[in-house]
Amino acid sequence: MDGTRPGRDELLEIAVEVARQAADTARRMRADGVSGISTKSTATDVVTAADRAVEREAVATLRAARPGDAVLGEEYGGADGTGPGGDAGVRWILDPIDGTVNYLYGLPHYAVSLAAEVDGEVVAGVVRNAVTGDEWTAIRGGGAYRAGERLRSSTETDLGKALVATGFGYDPARRAHQAGVLAELIPHVRDIRRFGVASIDLCLAAEGSVDVYYEKGLNLWDHAAGGLIATESGLRVDGLAGAGPGPDLVIAAPPALFGPLHDHLARLDAAGGP
Ligand code: IPD
């Protein structure tokens, strides 16, 4: 490793510390009620005072720990979040509250998602459910873990028996397209789940609590940490037709299910539409 590059263990340690602090802040603020609600891309895409406060606090802690790094955050973007990440090549990718609609309604299912990227590759990541304290971590090449247990994804080989998690964007036209895809897919799978937190969906796939996950329209902060955790648990995480995971589509599936699911999603134009 380049002498100026930090170790992956060190980055994960920082990520976990920041995510725990951020999760505590989110949970404490929720106990006092939801404030500062405004909308972003559409009337259903909300942001709250807590999303902003958690991001500000997490960025300040990251800056204190590693002053030269870049940070890409959901709410403020991060003034330097698009660059390669200073001298050490590190960029942090943060979703302060993934599952903001669950947060709004008091559903105990929202998360802090934080990944560390070095020279453009995600090398460490943590997703922490802010309410339950469930925490999933991974280091590239070092496996994925929850509560000290190494994660092994589903070994299901029959798509017809696969439990599929997915999600929807906030734009009504996009949702209509996504719902159309789902209506055509559901006869070919066991059932579907929609939990409302993309980062946790990926972790549930990583631990085999669902067999596969796919979604169109994710931002990097939704899938950077969860995608690494899913990969390190044995899932293939990719897009359509050889593309990597990205805004067009993220598919996370056991190797035996990836092809069949991919082909259904390609036929249904899951990466298309608005
Ligand atoms: C959303 C959640 C949701 C997914 C959406 C995301 P947010 O993130 O992860 O499950 O379906 O695509 O935008 O807005 O709660 O941070």
mmCIF file of N, CA, C and O in Angstrom, residues 179-222:
data_model
loop_
_atom_site.group_PDB
_atom_site.id
_atom_site.type_symbol
_atom_site.label_atom_id
_atom_site.label_comp_id
_atom_site.label_asym_id
_atom_site.label_seq_id
_atom_site.Cartn_x
_atom_site.Cartn_y
_atom_site.Cartn_z
ATOM 1 N N ALA A 179 -43.397 0.578 -10.483
ATOM 2 C CA ALA A 179 -44.518 -0.284 -10.083
ATOM 3 C C ALA A 179 -44.888 -1.237 -11.221
ATOM 4 O O ALA A 179 -45.235 -2.403 -10.979
ATOM 5 N N GLY A 180 -44.787 -0.743 -12.469
ATOM 6 C CA GLY A 180 -45.067 -1.592 -13.635
ATOM 7 C C GLY A 180 -44.080 -2.750 -13.715
ATOM 8 O O GLY A 180 -44.463 -3.895 -13.974
ATOM 9 N N VAL A 181 -42.812 -2.445 -13.480
ATOM 10 C CA VAL A 181 -41.775 -3.489 -13.498
ATOM 11 C C VAL A 181 -42.085 -4.530 -12.426
ATOM 12 O O VAL A 181 -42.055 -5.735 -12.655
ATOM 13 N N LEU A 182 -42.413 -4.026 -11.239
ATOM 14 C CA LEU A 182 -42.673 -4.924 -10.107
ATOM 15 C C LEU A 182 -43.888 -5.817 -10.371
ATOM 16 O O LEU A 182 -43.877 -7.013 -10.058
ATOM 17 N N ALA A 183 -44.929 -5.231 -10.968
ATOM 18 C CA ALA A 183 -46.145 -6.008 -11.263
ATOM 19 C C ALA A 183 -45.829 -7.180 -12.187
ATOM 20 O O ALA A 183 -46.413 -8.259 -12.067
ATOM 21 N N GLU A 184 -44.884 -6.965 -13.101
ATOM 22 C CA GLU A 184 -44.502 -8.034 -14.039
ATOM 23 C C GLU A 184 -43.535 -9.033 -13.406
ATOM 24 O O GLU A 184 -43.452 -10.182 -13.828
ATOM 25 N N LEU A 185 -42.788 -8.564 -12.409
ATOM 26 C CA LEU A 185 -41.779 -9.446 -11.794
ATOM 27 C C LEU A 185 -42.391 -10.363 -10.732
ATOM 28 O O LEU A 185 -41.974 -11.518 -10.579
ATOM 29 N N ILE A 186 -43.382 -9.853 -10.020
ATOM 30 C CA ILE A 186 -43.852 -10.569 -8.816
ATOM 31 C C ILE A 186 -44.373 -11.988 -9.103
ATOM 32 O O ILE A 186 -44.155 -12.881 -8.275
ATOM 33 N N PRO A 187 -44.955 -12.269 -10.281
ATOM 34 C CA PRO A 187 -45.352 -13.672 -10.516
ATOM 35 C C PRO A 187 -44.166 -14.641 -10.593
ATOM 36 O O PRO A 187 -44.351 -15.844 -10.486
ATOM 37 N N HIS A 188 -42.951 -14.100 -10.756
ATOM 38 C CA HIS A 188 -41.766 -14.951 -10.957
ATOM 39 C C HIS A 188 -40.923 -15.119 -9.699
ATOM 40 O O HIS A 188 -39.856 -15.726 -9.752
ATOM 41 N N VAL A 189 -41.357 -14.547 -8.565
ATOM 42 C CA VAL A 189 -40.557 -14.627 -7.332
ATOM 43 C C VAL A 189 -41.458 -15.052 -6.167
ATOM 44 O O VAL A 189 -42.677 -15.108 -6.302
ATOM 45 N N ARG A 190 -40.827 -15.335 -5.018
ATOM 46 C CA ARG A 190 -41.623 -15.760 -3.859
ATOM 47 C C ARG A 190 -42.552 -14.635 -3.395
ATOM 48 O O ARG A 190 -43.741 -14.794 -3.189
ATOM 49 N N ASP A 191 -41.942 -13.445 -3.201
ATOM 50 C CA ASP A 191 -42.712 -12.291 -2.731
ATOM 51 C C ASP A 191 -41.784 -11.087 -2.746
ATOM 52 O O ASP A 191 -40.587 -11.231 -2.989
ATOM 53 N N ILE A 192 -42.338 -9.927 -2.448
ATOM 54 C CA ILE A 192 -41.496 -8.736 -2.406
ATOM 55 C C ILE A 192 -41.619 -8.066 -1.035
ATOM 56 O O ILE A 192 -42.594 -8.257 -0.315
ATOM 57 N N ARG A 193 -40.604 -7.272 -0.677
ATOM 58 C CA ARG A 193 -40.610 -6.467 0.549
ATOM 59 C C ARG A 193 -40.171 -5.050 0.196
ATOM 60 O O ARG A 193 -39.276 -4.865 -0.632
ATOM 61 N N ARG A 194 -40.781 -4.060 0.873
ATOM 62 C CA ARG A 194 -40.391 -2.667 0.677
ATOM 63 C C ARG A 194 -40.236 -2.070 2.077
ATOM 64 O O ARG A 194 -41.223 -1.746 2.730
ATOM 65 N N PHE A 195 -38.977 -1.979 2.532
ATOM 66 C CA PHE A 195 -38.719 -1.512 3.895
ATOM 67 C C PHE A 195 -38.479 -0.005 3.970
ATOM 68 O O PHE A 195 -38.580 0.584 5.046
ATOM 69 N N GLY A 196 -38.093 0.633 2.859
ATOM 70 C CA GLY A 196 -37.925 2.080 2.861
ATOM 71 C C GLY A 196 -36.538 2.572 3.233
ATOM 72 O O GLY A 196 -36.361 3.758 3.532
ATOM 73 N N VAL A 197 -35.544 1.702 3.224
ATOM 74 C CA VAL A 197 -34.169 2.095 3.566
ATOM 75 C C VAL A 197 -33.218 1.279 2.688
ATOM 76 O O VAL A 197 -32.885 0.134 3.012
ATOM 77 N N ALA A 198 -32.760 1.871 1.610
ATOM 78 C CA ALA A 198 -31.945 1.117 0.653
ATOM 79 C C ALA A 198 -30.700 0.512 1.305
ATOM 80 O O ALA A 198 -30.340 -0.634 1.023
ATOM 81 N N SER A 199 -30.045 1.277 2.181
ATOM 82 C CA SER A 199 -28.800 0.770 2.794
ATOM 83 C C SER A 199 -29.084 -0.469 3.641
ATOM 84 O O SER A 199 -28.315 -1.437 3.616
ATOM 85 N N ILE A 200 -30.195 -0.449 4.372
ATOM 86 C CA ILE A 200 -30.545 -1.628 5.189
ATOM 87 C C ILE A 200 -31.003 -2.774 4.283
ATOM 88 O O ILE A 200 -30.699 -3.939 4.541
ATOM 89 N N ASP A 201 -31.724 -2.462 3.203
ATOM 90 C CA ASP A 201 -32.115 -3.522 2.259
ATOM 91 C C ASP A 201 -30.890 -4.316 1.816
ATOM 92 O O ASP A 201 -30.908 -5.553 1.756
ATOM 93 N N LEU A 202 -29.827 -3.590 1.480
ATOM 94 C CA LEU A 202 -28.594 -4.267 1.025
ATOM 95 C C LEU A 202 -28.005 -5.121 2.143
ATOM 96 O O LEU A 202 -27.498 -6.224 1.898
ATOM 97 N N CYS A 203 -28.091 -4.632 3.381
ATOM 98 C CA CYS A 203 -27.554 -5.411 4.510
ATOM 99 C C CYS A 203 -28.431 -6.631 4.790
ATOM 100 O O CYS A 203 -27.920 -7.696 5.147
ATOM 101 N N LEU A 204 -29.739 -6.494 4.632
ATOM 102 C CA LEU A 204 -30.624 -7.652 4.821
ATOM 103 C C LEU A 204 -30.329 -8.712 3.761
ATOM 104 O O LEU A 204 -30.355 -9.915 4.049
ATOM 105 N N ALA A 205 -30.021 -8.266 2.550
ATOM 106 C CA ALA A 205 -29.622 -9.231 1.517
ATOM 107 C C ALA A 205 -28.281 -9.863 1.906
ATOM 108 O O ALA A 205 -28.082 -11.067 1.736
ATOM 109 N N ALA A 206 -27.380 -9.058 2.458
ATOM 110 C CA ALA A 206 -26.057 -9.578 2.840
ATOM 111 C C ALA A 206 -26.174 -10.669 3.893
ATOM 112 O O ALA A 206 -25.417 -11.635 3.882
ATOM 113 N N GLU A 207 -27.133 -10.536 4.802
ATOM 114 C CA GLU A 207 -27.249 -11.542 5.870
ATOM 115 C C GLU A 207 -28.250 -12.633 5.518
ATOM 116 O O GLU A 207 -28.494 -13.526 6.332
ATOM 117 N N GLY A 208 -28.829 -12.564 4.333
ATOM 118 C CA GLY A 208 -29.749 -13.609 3.892
ATOM 119 C C GLY A 208 -31.159 -13.459 4.450
ATOM 120 O O GLY A 208 -31.972 -14.374 4.330
ATOM 121 N N SER A 209 -31.484 -12.294 5.022
ATOM 122 C CA SER A 209 -32.860 -12.086 5.508
ATOM 123 C C SER A 209 -33.819 -11.846 4.354
ATOM 124 O O SER A 209 -35.039 -11.987 4.496
ATOM 125 N N VAL A 210 -33.293 -11.396 3.235
ATOM 126 C CA VAL A 210 -33.993 -11.456 1.945
ATOM 127 C C VAL A 210 -32.982 -12.092 0.989
ATOM 128 O O VAL A 210 -31.784 -12.140 1.287
ATOM 129 N N ASP A 211 -33.486 -12.599 -0.143
ATOM 130 C CA ASP A 211 -32.550 -13.262 -1.058
ATOM 131 C C ASP A 211 -31.871 -12.277 -2.001
ATOM 132 O O ASP A 211 -30.687 -12.419 -2.301
ATOM 133 N N VAL A 212 -32.647 -11.322 -2.501
ATOM 134 C CA VAL A 212 -32.080 -10.366 -3.465
ATOM 135 C C VAL A 212 -32.666 -8.983 -3.227
ATOM 136 O O VAL A 212 -33.695 -8.821 -2.541
ATOM 137 N N TYR A 213 -32.026 -8.005 -3.824
ATOM 138 C CA TYR A 213 -32.494 -6.621 -3.759
ATOM 139 C C TYR A 213 -32.199 -5.969 -5.101
ATOM 140 O O TYR A 213 -31.168 -6.233 -5.717
ATOM 141 N N TYR A 214 -33.108 -5.122 -5.549
ATOM 142 C CA TYR A 214 -32.787 -4.296 -6.727
ATOM 143 C C TYR A 214 -33.524 -2.971 -6.577
ATOM 144 O O TYR A 214 -34.560 -2.888 -5.913
ATOM 145 N N GLU A 215 -32.974 -1.938 -7.174
ATOM 146 C CA GLU A 215 -33.672 -0.645 -7.200
ATOM 147 C C GLU A 215 -33.054 0.260 -8.246
ATOM 148 O O GLU A 215 -31.833 0.279 -8.439
ATOM 149 N N LYS A 216 -33.911 1.011 -8.906
ATOM 150 C CA LYS A 216 -33.453 2.058 -9.829
ATOM 151 C C LYS A 216 -33.426 3.393 -9.085
ATOM 152 O O LYS A 216 -34.258 3.635 -8.206
ATOM 153 N N GLY A 217 -32.477 4.243 -9.455
ATOM 154 C CA GLY A 217 -32.520 5.633 -8.998
ATOM 155 C C GLY A 217 -31.778 5.906 -7.704
ATOM 156 O O GLY A 217 -31.939 6.977 -7.131
ATOM 157 N N LEU A 218 -30.977 4.962 -7.250
ATOM 158 C CA LEU A 218 -30.256 5.196 -5.994
ATOM 159 C C LEU A 218 -29.122 6.198 -6.193
ATOM 160 O O LEU A 218 -28.479 6.253 -7.246
ATOM 161 N N ASN A 219 -28.878 6.972 -5.165
ATOM 162 C CA ASN A 219 -27.695 7.822 -5.127
ATOM 163 C C ASN A 219 -26.561 7.046 -4.466
ATOM 164 O O ASN A 219 -26.792 6.076 -3.731
ATOM 165 N N LEU A 220 -25.351 7.542 -4.697
ATOM 166 C CA LEU A 220 -24.176 6.834 -4.168
ATOM 167 C C LEU A 220 -24.260 6.653 -2.650
ATOM 168 O O LEU A 220 -23.885 5.605 -2.113
ATOM 169 N N TRP A 221 -24.768 7.671 -1.955
ATOM 170 C CA TRP A 221 -24.826 7.568 -0.492
ATOM 171 C C TRP A 221 -25.832 6.507 -0.034
ATOM 172 O O TRP A 221 -25.746 6.030 1.083
ATOM 173 N N ASP A 222 -26.779 6.137 -0.908
ATOM 174 C CA ASP A 222 -27.732 5.080 -0.543
ATOM 175 C C ASP A 222 -27.079 3.695 -0.594
ATOM 176 O O ASP A 222 -27.488 2.794 0.129
#
